[in-house]
Amino acid sequence: MSASLPYRQRQILAWTLSGYTPSEIAQQLELTPEAVRASLKKARRTLAEYIRQGEEE
């Protein structure tokens, strides 16, 4: 399921699920916290759509 996400979104999602904050992730990946939150939001939307499509089948 997460393989359908771009690498950066998968990476940020994995770090988030491991308990890291957007600020901590941003520091490690040399991004802004806003960029991390935007990537996480896109990843969540993509995964939600994937789940919705699976429910329709």
PDB file of C-alpha atoms in Angstrom:
ATOM      1  CA  MET A   1       0.000   0.000   0.000  1.00  0.00           C
ATOM      2  CA  SER A   2       2.649   2.533   0.994  1.00  0.00           C
ATOM      3  CA  ALA A   3       4.693   1.506  -2.056  1.00  0.00           C
ATOM      4  CA  SER A   4       2.336   3.673  -4.104  1.00  0.00           C
ATOM      5  CA  LEU A   5       3.687   6.744  -2.308  1.00  0.00           C
ATOM      6  CA  PRO A   6       6.729   8.695  -3.473  1.00  0.00           C
ATOM      7  CA  TYR A   7       9.902   7.864  -1.539  1.00  0.00           C
ATOM      8  CA  ARG A   8       9.949  11.106   0.477  1.00  0.00           C
ATOM      9  CA  GLN A   9       6.329  10.661   1.581  1.00  0.00           C
ATOM     10  CA  ARG A  10       7.004   7.038   2.607  1.00  0.00           C
ATOM     11  CA  GLN A  11      10.058   8.170   4.527  1.00  0.00           C
ATOM     12  CA  ILE A  12       8.203  10.918   6.386  1.00  0.00           C
ATOM     13  CA  LEU A  13       5.239   8.648   7.104  1.00  0.00           C
ATOM     14  CA  ALA A  14       7.549   5.964   8.516  1.00  0.00           C
ATOM     15  CA  TRP A  15       9.308   8.453  10.787  1.00  0.00           C
ATOM     16  CA  THR A  16       5.951   9.830  11.939  1.00  0.00           C
ATOM     17  CA  LEU A  17       4.678   6.340  12.744  1.00  0.00           C
ATOM     18  CA  SER A  18       7.883   5.795  14.724  1.00  0.00           C
ATOM     19  CA  GLY A  19       6.979   8.738  16.940  1.00  0.00           C
ATOM     20  CA  TYR A  20       9.049  11.573  15.491  1.00  0.00           C
ATOM     21  CA  THR A  21       7.599  15.082  15.330  1.00  0.00           C
ATOM     22  CA  PRO A  22       7.563  17.120  12.109  1.00  0.00           C
ATOM     23  CA  SER A  23      10.282  19.340  13.578  1.00  0.00           C
ATOM     24  CA  GLU A  24      12.507  16.364  14.362  1.00  0.00           C
ATOM     25  CA  ILE A  25      11.956  14.873  10.912  1.00  0.00           C
ATOM     26  CA  ALA A  26      12.635  18.222   9.268  1.00  0.00           C
ATOM     27  CA  GLN A  27      15.916  18.563  11.101  1.00  0.00           C
ATOM     28  CA  GLN A  28      17.070  15.077  10.069  1.00  0.00           C
ATOM     29  CA  LEU A  29      16.022  15.485   6.422  1.00  0.00           C
ATOM     30  CA  GLU A  30      17.110  19.132   6.152  1.00  0.00           C
ATOM     31  CA  LEU A  31      13.593  20.307   5.325  1.00  0.00           C
ATOM     32  CA  THR A  32      11.274  22.813   6.929  1.00  0.00           C
ATOM     33  CA  PRO A  33       8.638  21.531   9.349  1.00  0.00           C
ATOM     34  CA  GLU A  34       6.041  22.936   6.954  1.00  0.00           C
ATOM     35  CA  ALA A  35       7.410  20.807   4.110  1.00  0.00           C
ATOM     36  CA  VAL A  36       7.265  17.740   6.339  1.00  0.00           C
ATOM     37  CA  ARG A  37       3.658  18.456   7.304  1.00  0.00           C
ATOM     38  CA  ALA A  38       2.714  19.025   3.650  1.00  0.00           C
ATOM     39  CA  SER A  39       4.286  15.709   2.607  1.00  0.00           C
ATOM     40  CA  LEU A  40       2.563  13.927   5.462  1.00  0.00           C
ATOM     41  CA  LYS A  41      -0.777  15.450   4.485  1.00  0.00           C
ATOM     42  CA  LYS A  42      -0.347  14.287   0.883  1.00  0.00           C
ATOM     43  CA  ALA A  43       0.632  10.797   2.039  1.00  0.00           C
ATOM     44  CA  ARG A  44      -2.416  10.542   4.287  1.00  0.00           C
ATOM     45  CA  ARG A  45      -4.723  11.691   1.484  1.00  0.00           C
ATOM     46  CA  THR A  46      -3.232   9.158  -0.931  1.00  0.00           C
ATOM     47  CA  LEU A  47      -3.561   6.325   1.579  1.00  0.00           C
ATOM     48  CA  ALA A  48      -7.127   7.325   2.465  1.00  0.00           C
ATOM     49  CA  GLU A  49      -8.060   7.246  -1.226  1.00  0.00           C
ATOM     50  CA  TYR A  50      -6.393   3.852  -1.600  1.00  0.00           C
ATOM     51  CA  ILE A  51      -8.433   2.510   1.317  1.00  0.00           C
ATOM     52  CA  ARG A  52     -11.673   3.998  -0.055  1.00  0.00           C
ATOM     53  CA  GLN A  53     -11.077   2.354  -3.417  1.00  0.00           C
ATOM     54  CA  GLY A  54     -10.476  -0.980  -1.712  1.00  0.00           C
ATOM     55  CA  GLU A  55     -13.765  -0.690   0.170  1.00  0.00           C
ATOM     56  CA  GLU A  56     -15.672  -0.109  -3.074  1.00  0.00           C
ATOM     57  CA  GLU A  57     -14.471  -3.384  -4.569  1.00  0.00           C
TER      58      GLU A  57
END
